[in-house]
Short mmCIF file of C-alpha atoms in Angstrom, two decimals:
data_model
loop_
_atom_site.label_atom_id
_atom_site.label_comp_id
_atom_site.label_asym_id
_atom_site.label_seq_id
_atom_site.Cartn_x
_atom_site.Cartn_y
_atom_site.Cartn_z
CA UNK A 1 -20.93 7.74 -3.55
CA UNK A 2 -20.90 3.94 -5.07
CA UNK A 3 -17.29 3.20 -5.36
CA UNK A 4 -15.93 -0.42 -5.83
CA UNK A 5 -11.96 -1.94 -5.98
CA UNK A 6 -12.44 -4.81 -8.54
CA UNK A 7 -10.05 -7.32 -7.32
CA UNK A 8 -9.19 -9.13 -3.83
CA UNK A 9 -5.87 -9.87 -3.52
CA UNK A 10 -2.64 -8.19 -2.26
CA UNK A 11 -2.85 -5.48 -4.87
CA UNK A 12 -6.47 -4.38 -3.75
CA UNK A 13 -5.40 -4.79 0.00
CA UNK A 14 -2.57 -2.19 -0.71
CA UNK A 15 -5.02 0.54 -2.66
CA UNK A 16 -7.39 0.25 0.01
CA UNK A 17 -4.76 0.63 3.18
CA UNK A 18 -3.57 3.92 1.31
CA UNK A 19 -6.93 5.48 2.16
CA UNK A 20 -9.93 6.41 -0.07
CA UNK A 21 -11.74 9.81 0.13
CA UNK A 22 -14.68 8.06 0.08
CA UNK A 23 -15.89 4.80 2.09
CA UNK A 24 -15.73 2.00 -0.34
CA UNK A 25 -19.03 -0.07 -1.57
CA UNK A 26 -17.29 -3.41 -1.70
CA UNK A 27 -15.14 -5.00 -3.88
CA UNK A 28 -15.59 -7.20 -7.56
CA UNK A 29 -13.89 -10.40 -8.22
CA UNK A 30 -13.95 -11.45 -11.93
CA UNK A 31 -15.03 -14.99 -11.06
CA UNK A 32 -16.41 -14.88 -7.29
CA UNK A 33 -14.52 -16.82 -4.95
CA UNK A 34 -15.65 -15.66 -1.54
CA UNK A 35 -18.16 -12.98 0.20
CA UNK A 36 -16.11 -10.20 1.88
CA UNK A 37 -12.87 -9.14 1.54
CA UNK A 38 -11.58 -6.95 4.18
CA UNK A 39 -14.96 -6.66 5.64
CA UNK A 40 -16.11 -5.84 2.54
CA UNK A 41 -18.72 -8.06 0.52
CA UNK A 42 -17.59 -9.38 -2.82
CA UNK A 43 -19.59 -9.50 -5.77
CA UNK A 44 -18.87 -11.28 -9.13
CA UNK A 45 -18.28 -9.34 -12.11
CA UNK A 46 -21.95 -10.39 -13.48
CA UNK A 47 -23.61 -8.60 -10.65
CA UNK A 48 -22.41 -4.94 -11.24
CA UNK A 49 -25.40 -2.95 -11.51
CA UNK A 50 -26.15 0.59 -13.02
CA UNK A 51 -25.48 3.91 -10.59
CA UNK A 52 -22.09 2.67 -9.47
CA UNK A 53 -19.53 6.23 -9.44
CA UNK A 54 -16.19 4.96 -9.72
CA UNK A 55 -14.96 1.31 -10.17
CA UNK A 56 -10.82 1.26 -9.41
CA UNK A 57 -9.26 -1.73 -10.91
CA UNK A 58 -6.62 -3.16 -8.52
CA UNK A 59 -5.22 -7.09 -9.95
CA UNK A 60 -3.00 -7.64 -11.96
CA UNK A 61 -5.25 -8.98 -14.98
CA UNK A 62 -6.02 -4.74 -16.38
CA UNK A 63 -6.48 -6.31 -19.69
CA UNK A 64 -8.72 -9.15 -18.77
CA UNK A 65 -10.95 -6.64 -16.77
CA UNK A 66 -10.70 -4.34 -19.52
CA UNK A 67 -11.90 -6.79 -22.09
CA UNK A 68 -14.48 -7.94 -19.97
CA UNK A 69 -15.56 -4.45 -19.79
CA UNK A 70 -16.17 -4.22 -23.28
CA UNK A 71 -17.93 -7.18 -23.51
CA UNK A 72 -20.64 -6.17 -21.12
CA UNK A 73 -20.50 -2.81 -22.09
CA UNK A 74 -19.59 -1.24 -19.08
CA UNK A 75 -18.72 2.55 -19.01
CA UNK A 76 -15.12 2.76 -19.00
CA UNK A 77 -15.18 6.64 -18.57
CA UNK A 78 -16.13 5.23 -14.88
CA UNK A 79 -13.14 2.10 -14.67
CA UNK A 80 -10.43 3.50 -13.11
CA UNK A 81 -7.27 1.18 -14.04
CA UNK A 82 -4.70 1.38 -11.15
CA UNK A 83 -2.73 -1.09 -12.46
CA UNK A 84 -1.91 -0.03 -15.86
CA UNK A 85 -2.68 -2.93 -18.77
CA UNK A 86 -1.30 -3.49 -22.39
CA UNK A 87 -4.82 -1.62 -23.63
CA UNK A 88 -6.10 0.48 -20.66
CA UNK A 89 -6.53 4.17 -20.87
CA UNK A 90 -5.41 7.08 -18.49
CA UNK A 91 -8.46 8.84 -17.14
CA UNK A 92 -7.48 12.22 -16.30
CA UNK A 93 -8.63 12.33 -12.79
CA UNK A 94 -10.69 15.36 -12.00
CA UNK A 95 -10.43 17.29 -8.10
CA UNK A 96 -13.52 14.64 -7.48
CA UNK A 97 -11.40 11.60 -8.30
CA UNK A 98 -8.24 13.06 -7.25
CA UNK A 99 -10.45 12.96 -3.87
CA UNK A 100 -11.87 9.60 -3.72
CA UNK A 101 -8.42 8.32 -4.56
CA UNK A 102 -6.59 10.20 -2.21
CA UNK A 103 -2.81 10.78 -2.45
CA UNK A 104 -1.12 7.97 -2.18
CA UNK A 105 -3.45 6.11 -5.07
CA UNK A 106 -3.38 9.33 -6.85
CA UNK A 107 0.13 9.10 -7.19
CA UNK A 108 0.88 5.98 -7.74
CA UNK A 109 -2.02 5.50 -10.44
CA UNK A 110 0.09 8.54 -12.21
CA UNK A 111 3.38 6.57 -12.01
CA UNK A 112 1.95 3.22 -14.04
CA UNK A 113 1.25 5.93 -17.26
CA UNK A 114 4.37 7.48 -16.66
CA UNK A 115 2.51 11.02 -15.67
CA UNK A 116 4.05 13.37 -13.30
CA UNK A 117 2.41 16.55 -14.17
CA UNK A 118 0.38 17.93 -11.38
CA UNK A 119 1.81 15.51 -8.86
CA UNK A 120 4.23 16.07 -5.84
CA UNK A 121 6.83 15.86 -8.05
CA UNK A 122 6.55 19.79 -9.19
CA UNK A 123 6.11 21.04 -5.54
CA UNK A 124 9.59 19.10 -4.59
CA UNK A 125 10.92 20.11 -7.59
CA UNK A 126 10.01 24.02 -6.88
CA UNK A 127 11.22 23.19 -2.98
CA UNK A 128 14.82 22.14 -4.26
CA UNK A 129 15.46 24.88 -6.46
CA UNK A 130 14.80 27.49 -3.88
CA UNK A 131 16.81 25.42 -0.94
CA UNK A 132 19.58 24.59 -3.40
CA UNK A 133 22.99 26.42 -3.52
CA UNK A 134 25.22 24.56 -5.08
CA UNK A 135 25.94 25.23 -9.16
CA UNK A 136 26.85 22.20 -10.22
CA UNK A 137 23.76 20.58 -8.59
CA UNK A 138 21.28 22.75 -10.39
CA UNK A 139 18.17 21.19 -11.56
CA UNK A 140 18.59 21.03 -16.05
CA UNK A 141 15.57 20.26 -18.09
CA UNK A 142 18.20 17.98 -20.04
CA UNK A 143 18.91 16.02 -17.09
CA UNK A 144 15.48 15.47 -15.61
CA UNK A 145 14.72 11.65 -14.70
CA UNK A 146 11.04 12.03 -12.57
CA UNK A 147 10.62 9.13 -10.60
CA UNK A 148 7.42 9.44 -8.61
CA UNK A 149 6.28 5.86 -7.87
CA UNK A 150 8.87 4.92 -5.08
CA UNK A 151 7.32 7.59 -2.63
CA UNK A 152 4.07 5.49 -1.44
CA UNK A 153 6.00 1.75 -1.58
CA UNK A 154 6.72 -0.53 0.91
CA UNK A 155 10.26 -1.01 1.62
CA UNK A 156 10.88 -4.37 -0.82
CA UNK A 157 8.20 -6.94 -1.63
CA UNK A 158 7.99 -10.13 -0.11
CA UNK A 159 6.01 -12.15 -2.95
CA UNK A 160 6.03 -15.55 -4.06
CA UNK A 161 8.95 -15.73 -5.20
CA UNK A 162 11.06 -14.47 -1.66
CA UNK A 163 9.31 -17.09 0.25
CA UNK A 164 9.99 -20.12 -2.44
CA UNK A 165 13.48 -18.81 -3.11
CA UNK A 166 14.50 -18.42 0.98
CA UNK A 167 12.60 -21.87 1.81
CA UNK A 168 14.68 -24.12 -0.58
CA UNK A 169 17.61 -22.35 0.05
CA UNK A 170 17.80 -23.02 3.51
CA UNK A 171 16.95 -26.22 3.06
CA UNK A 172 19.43 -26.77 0.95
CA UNK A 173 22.24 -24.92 2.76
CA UNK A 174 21.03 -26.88 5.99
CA UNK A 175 21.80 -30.30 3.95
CA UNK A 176 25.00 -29.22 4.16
CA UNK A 177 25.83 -30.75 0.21
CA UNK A 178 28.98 -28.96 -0.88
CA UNK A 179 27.52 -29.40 -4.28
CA UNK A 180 23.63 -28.90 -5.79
CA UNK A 181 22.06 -29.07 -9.13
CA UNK A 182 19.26 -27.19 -10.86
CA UNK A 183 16.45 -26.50 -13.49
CA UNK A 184 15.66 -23.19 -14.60
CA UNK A 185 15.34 -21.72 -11.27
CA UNK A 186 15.65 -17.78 -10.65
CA UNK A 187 19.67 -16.83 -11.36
CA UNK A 188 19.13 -13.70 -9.17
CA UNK A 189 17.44 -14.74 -6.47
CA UNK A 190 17.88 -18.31 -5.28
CA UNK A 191 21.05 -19.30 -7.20
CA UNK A 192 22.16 -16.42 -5.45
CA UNK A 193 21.57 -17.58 -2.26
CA UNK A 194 23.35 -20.68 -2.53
CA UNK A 195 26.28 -19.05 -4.42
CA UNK A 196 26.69 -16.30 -1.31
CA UNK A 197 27.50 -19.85 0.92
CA UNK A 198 30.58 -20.83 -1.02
CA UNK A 199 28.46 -23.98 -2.30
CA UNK A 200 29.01 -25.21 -6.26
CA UNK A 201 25.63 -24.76 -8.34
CA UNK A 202 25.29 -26.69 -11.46
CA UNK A 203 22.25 -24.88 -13.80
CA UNK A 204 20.81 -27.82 -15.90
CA UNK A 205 19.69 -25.92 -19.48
CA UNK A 206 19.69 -26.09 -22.85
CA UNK A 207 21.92 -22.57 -22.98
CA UNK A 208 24.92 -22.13 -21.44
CA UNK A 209 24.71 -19.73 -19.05
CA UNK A 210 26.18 -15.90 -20.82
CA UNK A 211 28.40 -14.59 -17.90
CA UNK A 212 31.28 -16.31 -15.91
CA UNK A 213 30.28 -16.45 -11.85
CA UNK A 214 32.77 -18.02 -9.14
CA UNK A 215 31.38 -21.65 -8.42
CA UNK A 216 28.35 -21.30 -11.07
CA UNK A 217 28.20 -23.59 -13.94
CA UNK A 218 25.92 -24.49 -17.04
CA UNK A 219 25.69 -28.37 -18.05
CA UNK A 220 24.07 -28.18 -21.81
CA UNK A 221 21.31 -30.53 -21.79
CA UNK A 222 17.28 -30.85 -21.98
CA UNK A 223 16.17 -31.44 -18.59
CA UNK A 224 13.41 -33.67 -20.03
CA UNK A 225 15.94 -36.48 -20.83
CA UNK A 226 19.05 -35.28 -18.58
CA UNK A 227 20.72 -37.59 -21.06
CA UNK A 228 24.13 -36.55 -19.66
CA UNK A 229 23.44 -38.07 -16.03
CA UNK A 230 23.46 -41.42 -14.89
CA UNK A 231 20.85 -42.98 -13.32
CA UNK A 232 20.78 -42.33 -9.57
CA UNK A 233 23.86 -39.84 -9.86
CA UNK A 234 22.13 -36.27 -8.59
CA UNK A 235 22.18 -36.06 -4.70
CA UNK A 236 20.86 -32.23 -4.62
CA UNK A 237 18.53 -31.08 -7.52
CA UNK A 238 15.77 -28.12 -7.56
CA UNK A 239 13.55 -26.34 -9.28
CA UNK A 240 11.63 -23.60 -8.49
CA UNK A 241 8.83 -22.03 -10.92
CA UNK A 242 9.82 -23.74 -14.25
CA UNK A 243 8.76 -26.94 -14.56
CA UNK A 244 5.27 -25.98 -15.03
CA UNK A 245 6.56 -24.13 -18.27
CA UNK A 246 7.80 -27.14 -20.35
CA UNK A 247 6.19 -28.16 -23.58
CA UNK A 248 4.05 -24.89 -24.22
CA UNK A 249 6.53 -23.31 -26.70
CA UNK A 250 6.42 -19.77 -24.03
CA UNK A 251 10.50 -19.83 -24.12
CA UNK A 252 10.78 -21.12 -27.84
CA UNK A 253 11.01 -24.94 -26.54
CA UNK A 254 9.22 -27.39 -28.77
CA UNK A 255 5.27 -27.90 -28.44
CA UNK A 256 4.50 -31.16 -26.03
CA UNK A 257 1.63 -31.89 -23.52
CA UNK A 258 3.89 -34.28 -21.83
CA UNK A 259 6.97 -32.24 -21.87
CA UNK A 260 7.07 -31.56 -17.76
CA UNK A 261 5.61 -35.09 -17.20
CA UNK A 262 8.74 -36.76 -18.89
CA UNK A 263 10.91 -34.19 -16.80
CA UNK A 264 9.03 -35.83 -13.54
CA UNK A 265 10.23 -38.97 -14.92
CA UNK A 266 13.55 -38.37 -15.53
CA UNK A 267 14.08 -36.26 -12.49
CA UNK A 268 13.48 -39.78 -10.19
CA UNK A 269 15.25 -41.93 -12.40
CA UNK A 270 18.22 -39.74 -11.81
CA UNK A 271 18.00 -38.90 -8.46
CA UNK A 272 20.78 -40.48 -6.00
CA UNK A 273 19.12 -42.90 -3.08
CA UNK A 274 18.85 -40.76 -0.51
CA UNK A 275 18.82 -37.51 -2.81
CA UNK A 276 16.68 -34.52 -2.13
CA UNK A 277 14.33 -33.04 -4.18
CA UNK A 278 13.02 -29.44 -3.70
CA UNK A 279 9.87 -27.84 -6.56
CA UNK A 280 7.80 -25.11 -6.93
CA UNK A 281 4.96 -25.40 -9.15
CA UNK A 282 1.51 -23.28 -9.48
CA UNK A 283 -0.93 -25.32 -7.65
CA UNK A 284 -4.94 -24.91 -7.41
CA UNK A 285 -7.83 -25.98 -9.61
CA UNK A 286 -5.93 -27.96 -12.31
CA UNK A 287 -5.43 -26.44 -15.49
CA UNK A 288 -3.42 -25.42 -18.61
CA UNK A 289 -3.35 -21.70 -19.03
CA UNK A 290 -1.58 -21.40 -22.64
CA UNK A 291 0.84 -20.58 -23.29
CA UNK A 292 2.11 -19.32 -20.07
CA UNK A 293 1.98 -22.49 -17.57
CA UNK A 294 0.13 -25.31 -15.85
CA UNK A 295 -1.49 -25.10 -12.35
CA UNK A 296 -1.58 -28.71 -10.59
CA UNK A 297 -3.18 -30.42 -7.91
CA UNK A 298 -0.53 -30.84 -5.06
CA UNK A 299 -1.79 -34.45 -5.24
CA UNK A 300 -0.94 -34.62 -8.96
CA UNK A 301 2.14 -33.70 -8.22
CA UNK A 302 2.76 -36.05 -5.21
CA UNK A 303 1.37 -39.14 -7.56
CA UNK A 304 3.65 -38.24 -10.48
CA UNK A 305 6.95 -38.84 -7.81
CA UNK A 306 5.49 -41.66 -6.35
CA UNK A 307 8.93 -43.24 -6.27
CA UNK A 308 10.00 -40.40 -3.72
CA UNK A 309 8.92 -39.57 -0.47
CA UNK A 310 7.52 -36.61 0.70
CA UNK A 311 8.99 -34.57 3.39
CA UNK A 312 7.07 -31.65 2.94
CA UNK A 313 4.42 -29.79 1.26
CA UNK A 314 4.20 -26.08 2.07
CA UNK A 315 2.54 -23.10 0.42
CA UNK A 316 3.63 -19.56 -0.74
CA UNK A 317 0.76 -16.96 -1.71
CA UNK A 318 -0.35 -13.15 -0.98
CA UNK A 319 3.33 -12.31 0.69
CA UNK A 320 3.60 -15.15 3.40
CA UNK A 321 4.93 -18.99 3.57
CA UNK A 322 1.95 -21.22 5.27
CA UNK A 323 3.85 -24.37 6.63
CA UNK A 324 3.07 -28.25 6.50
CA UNK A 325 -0.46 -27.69 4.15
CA UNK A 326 -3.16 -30.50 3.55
CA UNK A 327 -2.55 -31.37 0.15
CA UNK A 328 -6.19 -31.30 -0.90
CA UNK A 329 -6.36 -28.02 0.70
CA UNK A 330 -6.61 -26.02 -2.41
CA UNK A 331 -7.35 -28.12 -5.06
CA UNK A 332 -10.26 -26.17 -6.15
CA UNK A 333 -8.70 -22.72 -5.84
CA UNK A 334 -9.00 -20.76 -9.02
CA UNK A 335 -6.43 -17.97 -7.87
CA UNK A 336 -8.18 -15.26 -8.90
CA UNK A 337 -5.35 -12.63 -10.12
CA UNK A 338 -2.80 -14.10 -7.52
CA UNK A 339 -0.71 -17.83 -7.57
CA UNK A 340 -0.43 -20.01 -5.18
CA UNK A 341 2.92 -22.18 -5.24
CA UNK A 342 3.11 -25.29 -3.34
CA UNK A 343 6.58 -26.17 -2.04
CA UNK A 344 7.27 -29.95 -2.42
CA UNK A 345 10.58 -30.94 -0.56
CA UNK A 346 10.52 -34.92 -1.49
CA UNK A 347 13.65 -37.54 -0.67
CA UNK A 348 14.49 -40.44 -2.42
#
C-alpha cells in the first residue's frame, strides 16, 4: 500500500513508534525542510502524486493541512487527520484502516473526536461488570465519563515549555536572590518553581493577579514602560514565552509593531548593574506570524540588549534542551509545525 505521515516532528515520531499495519511510504512536510525523517524520505506537499492509499496527518497545523488540501484538491476521503483541527472531519475507519493504523493510533485518533464506540473502552467496560461485586461501585449509564486517550501516552510530556521553565529556574534559584521579578511568564509552571523555594516573585502585568499565593505578588504596570521602577533598580527579572506577544492585540493589548522592542528597551534601562536577565523567545527564520507572535533571529535578539552581556544562549525544541548553541545556528529555520525557543541568560 502507499501510505504517508504528513508531518516531521515529535507528533509524527510518536504515530509512527506506535506501529503501522503497513510499512510507511515516507513522510510530507508542508514546506520541505529536509530529505528523510526517520529513515524515511520527505517530500513537500507539492510533490504528492495520484495512487497514494492513506495520507495520516500528524502536526499540529490539521487546519492548515486541511486547507491546503482543498486548495489542491486532494481527496480528503483518503487524509486521515490524527490530530483533530477546528474543520477536520472523522473518517470512520474501516477493518482496512483500523489495520494500517494499528491500535494504539486507532485509539488515540478516536479520542481527538471524542469517539469511544468500538474501542477498548467497551471490552473493559464488559470486563468490569462481570469482575465487579461491589453495589455501590456498579457501572450507571448516568455516571459514565469514557476517557480513552490516556491508555497509549507517555507518562508526562517534556515540551518546550519543561525545558525553558526548569532552565531559568535553576538558574535563578542557583543566584541565590531572595527576591526575583517577572513578565508574563507561565504562573503554573515556572512561577511555581521558584515559589516551591521559599523565594518572593514579583509578576510585572497590567492585571493584578486573581488569587492570593504565599510570597506571590502582582505590581500593576505595562511592562513596555515599567514606569513604576527606577532606573537600574531590578536585580532578577525574566520572561519566558511572552515578550514575543506584545503589540499584536492577541491578549486585547493595544496594536504596535514596536511594542516588544520598547519592552527590550526598558528592560536594560531598568536592570540593576550586575542584574540578570533570563528570556525565551521563538527563534528561527525571522518573522511576524499575526496575530499570534514573532519568531527572531537569536542575533536580533542579542543586538537589541547590546547594553548586556551574554552569558548564554541555549535552545529548547522537539522535547530536549541543546546547550551553549551558535547563534546563527538556526536563523533560517522555518519550524515547520514545531518552535524552537532560544534561551538567552544575559547580565548587566
Amino acid at each position: 500500500m502507499d501510505i504517508w505521515i504528513w508531518g516531521t516532528g515529535p507528533l509524527a515520531q510518536n504515530v509512527y513508534e506506535n506501529g503501522f499495519g503497513e510499512k510507511i511510504r515516507g513522510f510530507i512536510e508542508t514546506r520541505k525542510t529536509k530529505e528523510t525523517f526517520l529513515g524515511y524520505p520527505v517530500i513537500s506537499a507539492t510533490e504528492i502524486a495520484e495512487g497514494y492509499d492513506y495520507i495520516f496527518v500528524a502536526n499540529r497545523f490539521a487546519d492548515e493541512v486541511y486547507d491546503w488540501c482543498i486548495t489542491s484538491q486532494i481527496d480528503l476521503s483518503k487524509v486521515i487527520f490524527l490530530v483533530r483541527g477546528k474543520r477536520t472531519n472523522y473518517v470512520k475507519p474501516s477493518s482496512t484502516l483500523k489495520r494500517i493504523l494499528g491500535e494504539k493510533n486507532y485509539t488515540n485518533y478516536q479520542a481527538q473526536y471524542g469517539i469511544y464506540v468500538d474501542s477498548f473502552f467497551e471490552k473493559d467496560k464488559k470486563l468490569y461488570q462481570k469482575l465487579n461485586n461491589r453495589k455501590s461501585f456498579e457501572i450507571q449509564e448516568e455516571y459514565m465519563w469514557p476517557v480513552i486517550g490516556e491508555k497509549y501516552v507517555k507518562n508526562g510530556v517534556m515540551g518546550n515549555y519543561f525545558w525553558q521553565d526548569l532552565w531559568a529556574a535553576k538558574k535563578i534559584i542557583k543566584s541565590g536572590v531572595c527576591e526575583h521579578y517577572d513578565i508574563g511568564s507561565s504562573v503554573d509552571g515556572f512561577i511555581a518553581h521558584l515559589l516551591a523555594t521559599g523565594m518572593q516573585v514579583n509578576v510585572i502585568d497590567i492585571r493584578p493577579f486573581p488569587a492570593q499565593v504565599e510570597n506571590l505578588y502582582t505590581i500593576v504596570d505595562d511592562a513596555t514602560q515599567l514606569t513604576q521602577f527606577d532606573a537600574e533598580s531590578i536585580p532578577s527579572l525574566s520572561a519566558l514565552c511572552s515578550l514575543e506577544h506584545f503589540g499584536l492585540g492577541r491578549y486585547g493589548d493595544p496594536i504596535d509593531p514596536e511594542a516588544c522592542f520598547k519592552c527590550f528597551d526598558n528592560i536594560q534601562k531598568k536592570l540593576k548593574k550586575g542584574g540578570k536577565l533570563y528570556l525565551s523567545l521563538p527563534i528561527g527564520k525571522e518573522r511576524v506570524e499575526f496575530n499570534a507572535h514573532r519568531v527572531f533571529c537569536a542575533s536580533t535578539i542579542v543586538e537589541c540588549f547590546s547594553n548586556l552581556k551574554l552569558k548564554e544562549f541555549s535552545c529548547a525544541a522537539e522535547g530536549k534542551i541543546e546547550y551553549n548553541v551558535d547563534l546563527h545556528k538556526y536563523d533560517n529555520d522555518s519550524h515547520n509545525g514545531e518552535y524552537r525557543y532560544g534561551l538567552f541568560f544575559f547580565e548587566k
